[in-house]
Amino acid sequence: MSPPGYVGRFAPSPTGDLHPGSLLAAAGSYLDARQAGGRWLLRIEDLDSARVVAGAESRILHTLEACGFEWDGDVIRQSTRRSAHHEALDALARAGASFECSCSRRDLADAAGGHIAGGSAYPGTCRQGPTQPGPTAVRFRIPDGSVDFSDRIQGPQRCDWRTLGDVVIRRRDGIAAYQLAVVVDDAWQGVTDVVRGADLLGSTAWQIAIGRALGLAPVRYAHLPILVESDGTKLSKSRHAVAVDAGSARQELHAALTLLGLEPPPGLNGAPVRELWAWAVPRWTPEGLRGVPTVPLRE
């Protein structure tokens, strides 16, 4: 059963054009919201201004419109929400749920034996206060214990907080980090359900913890399979992670629906996008994707 007043959303970053993986996530989110009779919101996550590509937002919006997406209300830009993010940061600081951290990426790499990436949890170096002078980031103080949650597609999940580590919620340049901003903005927009790619499944426990610390209403999550190459390898930027062609919107939408287990029948070949949506929405069954972490892109 969908919760009363279902509100879903799609939140692309304007760091490039819409690519097939993003279209897949948008389609899954849209199908879920429309089948539930709910609202579907569009939010542009443009906090990291240094990475914003000129013209990308307008191209994303144009491509979504060409593919027949219809969002409810105005498009919200995350960059207009900075004061709300800082209010949340202040609330967490007052509650003792955050701390300043002076560790650089090199410091963390040294602590992890030379590996900056790879999932090593933050070692807690600055939990009692910054260990070096200079600019600091702010980290969320992960609570003790673990969290269990049920993902509507990927199934039961258990996360030990300590294996995740204290996540950055405000960068050294003063900008709120993704993990905080997405929680605050989802709550402000009344989002009840987040449907997105399984590449973000690992962020969910952090976001649940931050939401709890801020006293926000819980959100239901559904993580769609990640789009990969036909041989199962990561989608290569040089091959298929290219911009969705708005001029071939019907074909692009047809491909996305097929990857989501909804291959339109031959009778819809050549049909306009509105007819594809009208056929697909009542047939959406996220349970059919349950436990599937990846879906291969068809050649």
Steps between C-alpha positions, in 0.01 A plus 500: 500500500620850422488752784225761489608817327777331303766746386790389284780694337784495250806705587764517224822697529575741212856374467424362157216393274243234589648157423330158472560409865340824616206450265451152647487646853265778393267251331488268802428790733233640269327166452490440874352841576241497224383146573450605864298801388764719659695812419837497321741784564809615317794645691828613345789417735736783412671565835846424363519802272856420393377183328191648337524490122359801317177411321472154657190583703305628202599196295394265782160670524456494123583128483261413782222698331570330167474161674157592635583561866259740669607629840280660761570854613803712427849363446695550823870584489697377798724807491203707623482289815836587657353675804286196582803274472694719742208504743513120500877509554450730798233269643729198476786693661278606793396137548863383502430296189784650296861608534759700309767305318835627375601177322597532136453227243873429531468462877221250453696317232796466736271373776357244259839376388527712188154443358280809471206319344363155558256542783731536801295648783609829652728404794362760741816711510326830581209373707634687803585810297708599195854365518652759265463875449329645197170447317274222616218291363211383717421132548184335627570303816380150418313345795582164651333179386350420163196578291267262322279616218307333224568614147197444280714359220830387652337344806605502869814700581711515816772760548744518788553870559867459586576336165359811332689760699421864570392651170578857388189720515669836435802542280805713579372770265187537715261327257266239644592153375265276304418266789355783707346712224304215347344408835405858585356572157305174477338579836422859398331380181303234686660212309368165623671267252843511342551280194855519365792290378658230716832686480353721776390212723814546712399859581162402638610411853676838537189678377275304736727589792514870409124511459448341841741741666303791351167349605376468141233262372640173362519440126442175311779398263508293182832457321482410134760279332804689371537517125820323388664394175366189327791300646420616855781754531449859614338722240785671322491874445666449167228264374145502631498766771431756230218752495148373446389625158191717549440470125452125547297529818254222416776250432692608810190462720415166340850374588476625860161335554632175356793503741251545783317184394227680305565430133222672304313267260552523123169681470662800667789518258510857380250615760553843659657514844170577675362165378809317625449653845126422495585135428790474747369672815230244592742214426784624719612222736816589695476159668610350170839668545540383860856414595636584152808724548579569133328493163704472180464758226385338179708556192 
